[in-house]
Short mmCIF file of C-alpha atoms in Angstrom, two decimals:
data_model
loop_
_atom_site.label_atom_id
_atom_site.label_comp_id
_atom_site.label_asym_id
_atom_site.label_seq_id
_atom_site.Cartn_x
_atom_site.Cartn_y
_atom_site.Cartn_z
CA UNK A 1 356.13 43.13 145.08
CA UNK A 2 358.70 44.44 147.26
CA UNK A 3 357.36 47.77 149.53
CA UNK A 4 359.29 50.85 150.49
CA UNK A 5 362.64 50.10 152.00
CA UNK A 6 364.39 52.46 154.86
CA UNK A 7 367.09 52.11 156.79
CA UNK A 8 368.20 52.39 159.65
CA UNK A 9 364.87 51.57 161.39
CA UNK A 10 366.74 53.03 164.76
CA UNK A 11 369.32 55.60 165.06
CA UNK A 12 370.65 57.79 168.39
CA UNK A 13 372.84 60.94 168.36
CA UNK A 14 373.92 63.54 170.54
CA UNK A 15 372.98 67.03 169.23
CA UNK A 16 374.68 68.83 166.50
CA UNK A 17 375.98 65.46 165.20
CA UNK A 18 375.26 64.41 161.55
CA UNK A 19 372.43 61.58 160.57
CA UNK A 20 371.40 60.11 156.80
CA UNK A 21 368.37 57.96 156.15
CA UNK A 22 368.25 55.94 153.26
CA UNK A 23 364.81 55.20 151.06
CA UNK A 24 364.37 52.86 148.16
CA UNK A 25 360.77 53.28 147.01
CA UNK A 26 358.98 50.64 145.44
CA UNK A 27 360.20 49.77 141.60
CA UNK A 28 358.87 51.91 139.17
CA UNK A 29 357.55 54.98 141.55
CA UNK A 30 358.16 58.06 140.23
CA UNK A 31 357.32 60.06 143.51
CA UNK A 32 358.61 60.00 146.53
CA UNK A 33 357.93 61.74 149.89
CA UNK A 34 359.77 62.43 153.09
CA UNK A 35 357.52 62.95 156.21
CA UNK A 36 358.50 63.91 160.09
CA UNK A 37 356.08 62.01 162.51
CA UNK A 38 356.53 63.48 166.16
CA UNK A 39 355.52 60.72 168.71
CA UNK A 40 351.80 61.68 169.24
CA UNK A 41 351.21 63.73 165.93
CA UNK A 42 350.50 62.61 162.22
CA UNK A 43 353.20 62.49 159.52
CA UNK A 44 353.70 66.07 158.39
CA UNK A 45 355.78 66.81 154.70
CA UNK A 46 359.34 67.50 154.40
CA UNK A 47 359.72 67.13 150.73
CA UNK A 48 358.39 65.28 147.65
CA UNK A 49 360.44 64.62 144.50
CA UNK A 50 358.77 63.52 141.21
CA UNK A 51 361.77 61.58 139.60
CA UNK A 52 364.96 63.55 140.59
CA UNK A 53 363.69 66.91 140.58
CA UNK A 54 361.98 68.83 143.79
CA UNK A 55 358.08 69.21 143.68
CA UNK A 56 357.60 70.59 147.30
CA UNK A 57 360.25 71.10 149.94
CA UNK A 58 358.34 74.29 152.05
CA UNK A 59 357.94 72.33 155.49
CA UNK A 60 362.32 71.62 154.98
CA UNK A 61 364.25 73.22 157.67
CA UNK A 62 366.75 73.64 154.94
CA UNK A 63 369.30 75.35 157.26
CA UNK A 64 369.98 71.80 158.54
CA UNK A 65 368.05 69.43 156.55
CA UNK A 66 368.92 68.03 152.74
CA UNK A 67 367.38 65.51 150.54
CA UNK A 68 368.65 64.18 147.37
CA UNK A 69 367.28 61.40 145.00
CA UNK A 70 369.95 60.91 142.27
CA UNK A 71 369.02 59.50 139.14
CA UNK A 72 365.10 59.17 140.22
CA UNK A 73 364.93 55.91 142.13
CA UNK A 74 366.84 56.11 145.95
CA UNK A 75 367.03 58.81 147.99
CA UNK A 76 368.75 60.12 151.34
CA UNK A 77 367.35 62.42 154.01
CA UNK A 78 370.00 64.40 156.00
CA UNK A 79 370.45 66.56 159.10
CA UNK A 80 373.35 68.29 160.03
CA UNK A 81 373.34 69.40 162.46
CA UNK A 82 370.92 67.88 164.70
CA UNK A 83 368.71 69.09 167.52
CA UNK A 84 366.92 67.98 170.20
CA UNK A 85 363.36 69.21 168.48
CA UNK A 86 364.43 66.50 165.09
CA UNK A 87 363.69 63.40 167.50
CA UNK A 88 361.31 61.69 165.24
CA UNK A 89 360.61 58.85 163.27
CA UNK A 90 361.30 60.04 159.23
CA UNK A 91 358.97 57.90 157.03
CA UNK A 92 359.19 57.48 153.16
CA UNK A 93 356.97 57.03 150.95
CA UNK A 94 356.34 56.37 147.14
CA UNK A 95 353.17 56.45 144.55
CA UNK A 96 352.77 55.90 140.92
CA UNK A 97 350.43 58.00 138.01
CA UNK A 98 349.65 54.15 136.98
CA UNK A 99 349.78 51.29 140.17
CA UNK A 100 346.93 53.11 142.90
CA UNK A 101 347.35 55.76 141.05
CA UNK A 102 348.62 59.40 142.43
CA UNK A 103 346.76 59.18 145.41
CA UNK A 104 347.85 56.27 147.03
CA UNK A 105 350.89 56.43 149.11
CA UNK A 106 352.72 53.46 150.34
CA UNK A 107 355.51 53.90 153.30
CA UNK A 108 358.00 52.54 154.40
CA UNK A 109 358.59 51.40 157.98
CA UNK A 110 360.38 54.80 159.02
CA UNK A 111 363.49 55.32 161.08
CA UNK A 112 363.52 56.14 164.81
CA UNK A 113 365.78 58.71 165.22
CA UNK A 114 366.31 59.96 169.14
CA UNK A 115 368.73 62.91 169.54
CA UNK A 116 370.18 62.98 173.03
CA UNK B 1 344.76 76.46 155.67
CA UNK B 2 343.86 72.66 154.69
CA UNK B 3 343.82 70.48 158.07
CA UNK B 4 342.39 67.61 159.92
CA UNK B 5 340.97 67.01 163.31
CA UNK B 6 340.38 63.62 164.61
CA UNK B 7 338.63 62.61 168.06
CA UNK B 8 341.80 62.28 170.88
CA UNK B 9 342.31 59.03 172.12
CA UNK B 10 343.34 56.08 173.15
CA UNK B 11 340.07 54.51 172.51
CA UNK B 12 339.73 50.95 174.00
CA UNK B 13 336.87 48.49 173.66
CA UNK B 14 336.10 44.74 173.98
CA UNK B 15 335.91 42.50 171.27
CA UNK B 16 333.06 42.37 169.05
CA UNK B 17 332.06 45.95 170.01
CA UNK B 18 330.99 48.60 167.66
CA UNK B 19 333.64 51.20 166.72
CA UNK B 20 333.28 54.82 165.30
CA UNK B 21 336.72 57.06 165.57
CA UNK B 22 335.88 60.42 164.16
CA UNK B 23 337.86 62.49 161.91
CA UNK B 24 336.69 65.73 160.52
CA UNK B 25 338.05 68.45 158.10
CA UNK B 26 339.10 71.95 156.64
CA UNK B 27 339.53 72.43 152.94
CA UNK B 28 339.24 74.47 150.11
CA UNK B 29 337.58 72.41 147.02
CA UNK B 30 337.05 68.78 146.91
CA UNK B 31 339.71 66.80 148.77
CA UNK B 32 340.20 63.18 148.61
CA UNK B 33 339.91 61.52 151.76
CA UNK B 34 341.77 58.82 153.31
CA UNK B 35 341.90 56.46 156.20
CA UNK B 36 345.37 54.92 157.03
CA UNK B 37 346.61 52.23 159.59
CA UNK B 38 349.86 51.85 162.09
CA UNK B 39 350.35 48.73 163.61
CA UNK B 40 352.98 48.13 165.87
CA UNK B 41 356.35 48.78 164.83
CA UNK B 42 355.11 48.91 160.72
CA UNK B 43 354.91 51.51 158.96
CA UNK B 44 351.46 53.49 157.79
CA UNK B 45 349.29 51.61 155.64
CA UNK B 46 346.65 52.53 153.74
CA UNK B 47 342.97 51.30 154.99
CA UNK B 48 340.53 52.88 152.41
CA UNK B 49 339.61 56.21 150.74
CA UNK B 50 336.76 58.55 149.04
CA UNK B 51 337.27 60.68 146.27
CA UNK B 52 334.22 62.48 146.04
CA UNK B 53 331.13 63.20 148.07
CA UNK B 54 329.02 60.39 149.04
CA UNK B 55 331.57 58.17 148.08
CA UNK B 56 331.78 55.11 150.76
CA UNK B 57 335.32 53.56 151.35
CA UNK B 58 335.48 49.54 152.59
CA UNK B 59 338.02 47.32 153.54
CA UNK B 60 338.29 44.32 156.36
CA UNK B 61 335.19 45.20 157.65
CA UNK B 62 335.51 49.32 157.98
CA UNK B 63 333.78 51.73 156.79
CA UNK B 64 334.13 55.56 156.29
CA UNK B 65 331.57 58.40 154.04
CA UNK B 66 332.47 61.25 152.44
CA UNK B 67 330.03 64.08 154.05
CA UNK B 68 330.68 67.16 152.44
CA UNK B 69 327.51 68.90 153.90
CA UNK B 70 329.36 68.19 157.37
CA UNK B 71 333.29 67.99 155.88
CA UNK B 72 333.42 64.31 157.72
CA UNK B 73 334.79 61.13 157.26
CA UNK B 74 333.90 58.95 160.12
CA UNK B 75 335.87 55.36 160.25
CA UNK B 76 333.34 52.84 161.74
CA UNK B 77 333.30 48.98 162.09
CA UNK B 78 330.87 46.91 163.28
CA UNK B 79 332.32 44.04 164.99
CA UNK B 80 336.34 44.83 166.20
CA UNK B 81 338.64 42.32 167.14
CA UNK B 82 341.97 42.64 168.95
CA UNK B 83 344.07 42.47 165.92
CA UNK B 84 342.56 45.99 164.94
CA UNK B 85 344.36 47.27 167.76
CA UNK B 86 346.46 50.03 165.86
CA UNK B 87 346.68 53.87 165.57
CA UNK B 88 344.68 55.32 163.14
CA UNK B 89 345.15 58.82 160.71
CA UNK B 90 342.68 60.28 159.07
CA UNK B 91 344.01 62.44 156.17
CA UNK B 92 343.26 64.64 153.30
CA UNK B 93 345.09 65.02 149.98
CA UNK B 94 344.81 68.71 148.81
CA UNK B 95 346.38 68.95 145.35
CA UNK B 96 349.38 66.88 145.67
CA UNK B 97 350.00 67.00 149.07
CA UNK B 98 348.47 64.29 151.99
CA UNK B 99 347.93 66.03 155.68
CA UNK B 100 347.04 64.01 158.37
CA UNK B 101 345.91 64.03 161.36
CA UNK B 102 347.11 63.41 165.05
CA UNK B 103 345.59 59.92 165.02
CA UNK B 104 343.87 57.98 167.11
CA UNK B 105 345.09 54.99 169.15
CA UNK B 106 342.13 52.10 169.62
CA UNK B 107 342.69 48.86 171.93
CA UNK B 108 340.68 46.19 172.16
CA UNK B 109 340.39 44.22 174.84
CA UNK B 110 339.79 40.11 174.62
#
C-alpha cells in the first residue's frame, strides 16, 4: 500500500514570496491533516479536512495561509506571503473510520521549507 | 488547555542499555495516547498507543502504560540498539485532534 505522498520534500524562498505543497493521502482516507513542525518542537495543527469540507482550521494563519482539497482526495497547502517565522517542515497526514481506525495517523515525509 | 510534556533531550546510550524517555500529560477526559517515531529524513511514524487506562502499548521491543492516577505514558525498552536512534513524540488525541510533544532525540552509541 502506497503511504502519504508530499512534494517538494525541500523548498527555499525569500520572504513575502509565494510557496504550495502538494499532499496525496493514502487511497481511500477520508481525513487529512496539515501540521507545522518547527525544528526542535512537535507537529502542531494547521487544518484537518474530512473529505473536501473543513473540520478544524483554528491554528491557520489565514491572513497568509490557504488549504484546499478538491474533490476529497489531494490537497495543497499555501502561503502567500511568506515570512521568516513559516521556516518549517509542513507534514501531511491521512486516517480512515475503517483501516487503524480514526486514531491512527499516517504522514507523509513533509517538506522543508526555509524562508531566507 | 490539552498538552504534553516530554523529558528534554538528546538522550544517548550504548547498545544494549535500558531506555525510559518520559512523556507526561494535561487533559480533560480520557485521551488516547500515542507514541510516534522520526527517523532520519522520514517522516513520523507511528510506534504504539493506549486507549484507555492501564492499557499497555508494544511494538519492536517498546513499551509504554497508560497511568491515569499519574497522567503518564512512559516509552521504555529494554535492550536498544543503534538503529533506534530516532526522535521520539509523545502525543495525545483529544477529540479529534493529536498534540504532541517537543520530542525527544535518543542516540545510541555502538
Amino acid at each position: 500500500e502506497a503511504g502519504v505522498a508530499q512534494s517538494p520534500r525541500y523548498k527555499i524562498i525569500e520572504k513575502r514570496q509565494s510557496v504550495a505543497f502538494w499532499c496525496n493521502p493514502i487511497s481511500g482516507h477520508a481525513t487529512l491533516y496539515w501540521y507545522q513542525q518547527i525544528l526542535g518542537q512537535g507537529p502542531k495543527l494547521l487544518i484537518q479536512f474530512q473529505n473536501n469540507g473543513v473540520v478544524d482550521d483554528s491554528q491557520l494563519p489565514k491572513d497568509r495561509f490557504s488549504a484546499e482539497r478538491l474533490k476529497g482526495v489531494d490537497s495543497t497547502l499555501k502561503i502567500q506571503p511568506a515570512k521568516l517565522e513559516d521556516s518549517a517542515v509542513y507534514l501531511c497526514a491521512s486516517s480512515s473510520l475503517v483501516a487503524g481506525g480514526p486514531d491512527t495517523q499516517y504522514f507523509g515525509p513533509g517538506t522543508r521549507l526555509t524562508v531566507l | 488547555g490539552d498538552s504534553v510534556t516530554q523529558m528534554e533531550g538528546p538522550v544517548t546510550l550504548s547498545e544494549e542499555a535500558f531506555l525510559t524517555i518520559n512523556c507526561t500529560y494535561t487533559a480533560t477526559g480520557y485521551p488516547s495516547l500515542f507514541w510516534y517515531v522520526q527517523y532520519p529524513g522520514e517522516g513520523l511514524q507511528l510506534l504504539l498507543k493506549a486507549t484507555k487506562a492501564d492499557d499497555k502499548g508494544s511494538n519492536k521491543g517498546f513499551e509504554a502504560t497508560y497511568r491515569k492516577e499519574t497522567t503518564s505514558f512512559h516509552l521504555e525498552k529494554g535492550s536498544v540498539q543503534v538503529s533506534d536512534s530516532a526522535v521520539y513524540f509523545c502525543a495525545l488525541r483529544a477529540r479529534y485532534k493529536l498534540i504532541f510533544g517537543s520530542g525527544t532525540r535518543l542516540l545510541v552509541r555502538p
